Amino acid sequence: MGLCIKPPTNFRHAGELPARHDTSDPRGAELDGEVEVDLSDCAFIRPPAALWIVVYLSLAAKRGSRCRLLVPRDMGVCVFLKSLGLFDTLREHGVEVDDRGIAARADHKVVLPITRFRTTAEASEVTNRAFDRLRSAGLGAVNLTSVVTELFSELAMNAAQHSESQVGAFGCVQFFEFEKGSRFSCTVADGGIGVLKSLRRNEALRSRVSYDWDALELAIRERVSGTGDPHRGIGLYGVSEDVRRPERSLLLHSGLGSLEITEDLESSARRTRLFPGTLAFLSIPA
């Protein structure tokens, strides 16, 4: 029996997926047969949605499923996804993608296309690449180059150190121009054990976390870590504190839980659709 996932027309993140896919975890035995993600009706796709596609299909292909992505009919969306590196990344992981007729476009707004890393050394290398491209592209205010790369580095290091992902972690950095102003976005995702399981490895925290959503609430507190090391755990806390400024936002998604720190500085955690691993997406004005 195969699985076909059809995201909404405006696909921003995995929390918007149909409810029936809550239990279809590509890391477990319950996913069997072919897996297809059908983007044919999508007219808008944000980076967190693109990285869900990468993680989900890469994990499914890793455990032996035949996987396929149906590209959008909207050519503009296709060109964006190709510039982001989505199609090539999926093919590298054994996923079928037919992108014939979709021209590659050099887009300076894609500061860092979807890039895989596994180790902290590779995370540092990817961060340095993002910094160099930000500096040479001349996008946004000059002082934001270091801000964006420092925040991206914290997220990338956190994924490399804690995720234990069979397919590694993936990151991308973009520059967007909207009617209300320009913004930078950083997205990092992995297909690993998730925040809940990571924190529960610390015996002192085990009784404090029962669900993915309360694990996320705890993970953004100072010096909270699954390692039990009092000198660790400042990564997500530091990022969450840095985005508590006007017009900045942060989305964390792990397992069936998500947490958002919105532009009005409010923080809220809730149950949502499945992300098989952990994703972090931050947005700051340029």
Coordinates of C-alpha atoms in Angstrom, one line a residue:
M1 CA 0.0 0.0 0.0
G2 CA 1.4 3.4 -1.0
L3 CA 1.1 6.8 0.6
C4 CA 0.3 10.0 -1.2
I5 CA 0.6 13.3 0.6
K6 CA -1.0 16.3 -1.0
P7 CA 0.0 19.5 0.8
P8 CA -2.3 22.6 0.7
T9 CA -2.1 25.2 -2.1
N10 CA -0.2 27.6 0.1
F11 CA 2.2 25.4 1.9
R12 CA 4.1 27.1 4.7
H13 CA 5.1 24.3 7.1
A14 CA 4.3 20.7 8.1
G15 CA 1.7 21.9 10.6
E16 CA -0.6 22.6 7.6
L17 CA -0.6 19.0 6.3
P18 CA -3.8 16.9 6.3
A19 CA -4.5 15.3 9.7
R20 CA -4.5 11.8 8.3
H21 CA -0.7 11.9 8.0
D22 CA -0.1 12.4 11.7
T23 CA 1.0 8.8 12.2
S24 CA 2.9 8.3 8.9
D25 CA 6.4 8.4 10.4
P26 CA 9.1 7.6 7.8
R27 CA 11.4 6.6 10.7
G28 CA 9.1 3.8 11.8
A29 CA 7.8 0.5 10.5
E30 CA 4.3 1.9 10.0
L31 CA 5.3 3.4 6.6
D32 CA 5.3 0.8 3.9
G33 CA 5.3 0.8 0.1
E34 CA 5.7 3.8 -2.2
V35 CA 5.7 7.4 -0.9
E36 CA 4.6 10.3 -3.0
V37 CA 4.4 14.0 -2.2
D38 CA 2.2 15.8 -4.7
L39 CA 2.9 19.5 -5.0
S40 CA 1.0 19.8 -8.3
D41 CA -1.6 22.3 -6.9
C42 CA 0.9 24.3 -4.8
A43 CA 1.1 28.0 -5.7
F44 CA 3.3 29.1 -2.7
I45 CA 5.9 27.1 -0.7
R46 CA 8.0 28.5 2.1
P47 CA 11.4 27.1 3.2
P48 CA 10.1 25.2 6.2
A49 CA 7.7 23.3 3.9
A50 CA 10.6 22.6 1.5
L51 CA 12.8 21.2 4.2
W52 CA 9.9 19.0 5.5
I53 CA 9.8 17.5 2.0
V54 CA 13.6 16.9 2.0
V55 CA 13.6 15.3 5.5
Y56 CA 10.4 13.2 5.0
L57 CA 11.3 11.8 1.6
S58 CA 15.0 11.3 2.4
L59 CA 14.0 9.2 5.5
A60 CA 11.5 7.2 3.6
A61 CA 14.0 6.5 0.8
K62 CA 16.6 5.6 3.5
R63 CA 14.4 2.8 4.9
G64 CA 13.8 1.4 1.4
S65 CA 10.6 3.0 0.1
R66 CA 10.3 4.1 -3.5
C67 CA 9.8 7.9 -3.2
R68 CA 8.6 10.4 -5.7
L69 CA 7.9 14.2 -5.8
L70 CA 5.4 15.6 -8.2
V71 CA 6.5 19.1 -9.0
P72 CA 4.0 22.1 -9.0
R73 CA 2.2 23.0 -12.2
D74 CA 3.0 26.7 -11.4
M75 CA 6.3 27.3 -13.2
G76 CA 7.2 30.2 -10.9
V77 CA 7.1 27.9 -7.9
C78 CA 9.1 25.3 -9.8
V79 CA 11.8 27.8 -10.6
F80 CA 12.0 28.9 -7.0
L81 CA 12.3 25.3 -5.7
K82 CA 15.0 24.5 -8.3
S83 CA 16.9 27.6 -7.3
L84 CA 16.5 26.6 -3.6
G85 CA 18.2 23.2 -4.5
L86 CA 15.2 21.1 -3.6
F87 CA 15.1 18.9 -6.6
D88 CA 18.8 18.1 -6.7
T89 CA 18.9 17.4 -3.0
L90 CA 16.1 14.9 -3.3
R91 CA 17.7 13.1 -6.2
E92 CA 20.9 12.8 -4.2
H93 CA 18.9 10.8 -1.7
G94 CA 17.3 8.5 -4.2
V95 CA 13.9 10.4 -4.7
E96 CA 12.4 10.5 -8.1
V97 CA 11.9 14.1 -9.4
D98 CA 10.9 14.9 -13.0
D99 CA 11.9 18.6 -13.4
R100 CA 12.3 18.6 -17.2
G101 CA 11.8 22.0 -18.7
I102 CA 12.4 23.9 -15.5
A103 CA 15.3 26.2 -16.0
A104 CA 17.8 26.8 -13.3
R105 CA 18.1 30.4 -12.3
A106 CA 20.9 32.2 -10.5
D107 CA 19.1 33.9 -7.7
H108 CA 21.1 36.1 -5.4
K109 CA 18.2 36.1 -2.9
V110 CA 19.0 32.4 -2.2
V111 CA 21.9 33.2 0.0
L112 CA 22.5 29.5 0.9
P113 CA 20.6 26.8 -1.0
I114 CA 19.5 23.6 0.8
T115 CA 22.7 22.2 2.0
R116 CA 23.3 19.0 4.0
F117 CA 25.7 18.7 6.9
R118 CA 26.3 16.0 9.6
T119 CA 29.1 17.0 11.9
T120 CA 29.9 20.2 13.8
A121 CA 32.8 20.8 11.5
E122 CA 30.5 20.6 8.5
A123 CA 28.0 22.9 10.3
S124 CA 30.8 25.4 10.7
E125 CA 31.8 25.1 7.1
V126 CA 28.2 25.7 5.9
T127 CA 27.9 28.7 8.3
N128 CA 31.1 30.2 6.8
R129 CA 29.7 29.7 3.3
A130 CA 26.5 31.6 4.3
F131 CA 28.5 34.4 5.8
D132 CA 30.7 34.8 2.7
R133 CA 27.6 34.9 0.4
L134 CA 25.8 37.3 2.6
R135 CA 28.7 39.7 2.7
S136 CA 29.3 39.5 -1.1
A137 CA 25.6 39.8 -2.0
G138 CA 25.2 43.1 -0.1
L139 CA 21.7 42.3 1.0
G140 CA 20.1 44.1 3.9
A141 CA 21.8 46.2 6.5
V142 CA 25.6 45.5 6.8
N143 CA 25.4 44.8 10.6
L144 CA 22.8 42.0 9.9
T145 CA 25.4 39.8 8.2
S146 CA 26.9 38.7 11.5
V147 CA 23.5 38.5 13.2
V148 CA 22.0 36.2 10.6
T149 CA 25.0 33.9 10.4
E150 CA 25.4 33.7 14.2
L151 CA 21.7 32.6 14.6
F152 CA 22.0 30.2 11.7
S153 CA 25.2 28.8 13.3
E154 CA 23.4 28.1 16.7
L155 CA 20.7 26.2 14.9
A156 CA 23.1 24.2 12.7
M157 CA 25.3 23.3 15.6
N158 CA 22.3 22.2 17.7
A159 CA 21.2 19.9 14.9
A160 CA 24.7 18.5 14.4
Q161 CA 25.2 17.8 18.1
H162 CA 21.9 16.5 19.2
S163 CA 19.8 15.1 16.3
E164 CA 21.4 11.7 15.6
S165 CA 19.7 11.9 12.2
Q166 CA 20.2 9.0 9.8
V167 CA 20.1 11.5 6.9
G168 CA 22.0 14.3 8.4
A169 CA 20.7 17.9 8.8
F170 CA 19.8 20.5 6.1
G171 CA 20.0 24.2 6.2
C172 CA 19.2 27.2 3.9
V173 CA 19.3 31.0 4.2
Q174 CA 17.2 33.3 2.1
F175 CA 16.4 37.0 1.5
F176 CA 12.8 37.9 0.7
E177 CA 11.2 41.2 -0.4
F178 CA 7.6 41.8 0.7
E179 CA 5.3 44.8 0.5
K180 CA 5.9 45.4 4.2
G181 CA 9.6 45.2 3.9
S182 CA 12.5 42.8 3.3
R183 CA 13.4 39.9 5.5
F184 CA 16.1 37.2 6.1
S185 CA 15.0 33.7 6.9
C186 CA 17.1 30.8 8.2
T187 CA 15.8 27.2 8.2
V188 CA 17.5 24.1 9.7
A189 CA 15.9 20.7 9.8
D190 CA 16.9 17.1 10.6
G191 CA 15.4 13.7 10.6
G192 CA 16.6 12.7 14.0
I193 CA 15.3 11.7 17.4
G194 CA 13.5 14.9 18.2
V195 CA 13.6 17.3 21.2
L196 CA 11.5 15.1 23.5
K197 CA 13.7 12.1 23.3
S198 CA 16.8 14.2 23.5
L199 CA 15.8 15.9 26.7
R200 CA 14.5 12.7 28.3
R201 CA 18.1 11.3 28.1
N202 CA 18.8 13.7 31.0
E203 CA 17.4 11.9 34.0
A204 CA 16.7 15.2 35.8
L205 CA 14.4 16.3 33.1
R206 CA 12.6 13.0 32.4
S207 CA 9.7 13.6 34.7
R208 CA 9.2 17.2 33.3
V209 CA 8.5 16.3 29.7
S210 CA 5.7 14.0 28.5
Y211 CA 4.9 15.5 25.1
D212 CA 6.7 17.0 22.2
W213 CA 5.1 20.4 22.9
D214 CA 6.1 20.7 26.5
A215 CA 9.6 19.5 25.6
L216 CA 9.9 22.5 23.2
E217 CA 8.8 24.8 26.0
L218 CA 11.5 23.4 28.2
A219 CA 14.1 23.4 25.5
I220 CA 14.1 27.2 25.1
R221 CA 14.9 27.8 28.8
E222 CA 18.4 28.7 29.9
R223 CA 20.9 25.8 30.3
V224 CA 18.5 23.0 29.5
S225 CA 20.1 20.1 27.7
G226 CA 19.6 16.4 27.3
T227 CA 23.3 16.0 28.1
G228 CA 22.9 17.0 31.7
D229 CA 26.0 19.3 31.3
P230 CA 25.3 22.6 33.1
H231 CA 27.6 24.4 30.5
R232 CA 25.4 23.2 27.6
G233 CA 22.0 24.1 26.5
I234 CA 22.4 27.8 25.6
G235 CA 21.8 27.2 21.8
L236 CA 18.0 27.2 21.5
Y237 CA 17.7 29.5 24.5
G238 CA 20.1 32.0 23.0
V239 CA 18.2 32.0 19.7
S240 CA 14.8 32.2 21.3
E241 CA 15.9 35.2 23.4
D242 CA 17.4 36.9 20.4
V243 CA 14.2 36.8 18.4
R244 CA 12.2 38.3 21.3
R245 CA 12.4 41.7 19.5
P246 CA 9.9 43.5 17.4
E247 CA 9.3 42.0 13.9
R248 CA 11.4 38.9 14.6
S249 CA 9.9 35.4 14.8
L250 CA 10.8 31.8 15.5
L251 CA 9.1 28.5 14.7
L252 CA 10.3 25.2 16.3
H253 CA 8.6 22.0 15.2
S254 CA 9.6 18.6 16.6
G255 CA 7.5 15.4 16.5
L256 CA 3.9 16.4 17.1
G257 CA 4.7 19.6 18.9
S258 CA 5.4 23.2 17.7
L259 CA 6.4 26.4 19.4
E260 CA 6.2 29.9 17.9
I261 CA 7.6 33.1 19.1
T262 CA 5.8 35.7 17.0
E263 CA 6.5 39.2 16.0
D264 CA 4.4 40.5 18.9
L265 CA 6.9 38.7 21.2
E266 CA 4.3 36.1 22.4
S267 CA 5.3 32.5 22.8
S268 CA 3.0 29.5 22.4
A269 CA 3.4 25.7 22.2
R270 CA 0.8 23.3 20.8
R271 CA 0.1 19.9 19.3
T272 CA 0.3 19.8 15.6
R273 CA 1.1 17.6 12.6
L274 CA 4.1 15.3 12.6
F275 CA 7.6 16.5 11.7
P276 CA 9.9 13.5 11.8
G277 CA 12.8 15.1 13.6
T278 CA 13.2 18.8 14.4
L279 CA 12.9 22.0 12.4
A280 CA 13.8 25.6 13.3
F281 CA 12.8 28.5 11.2
L282 CA 13.6 32.1 12.1
S283 CA 12.8 35.3 10.3
I284 CA 14.2 38.8 10.9
P285 CA 13.7 42.1 9.2
A286 CA 16.5 43.2 6.8

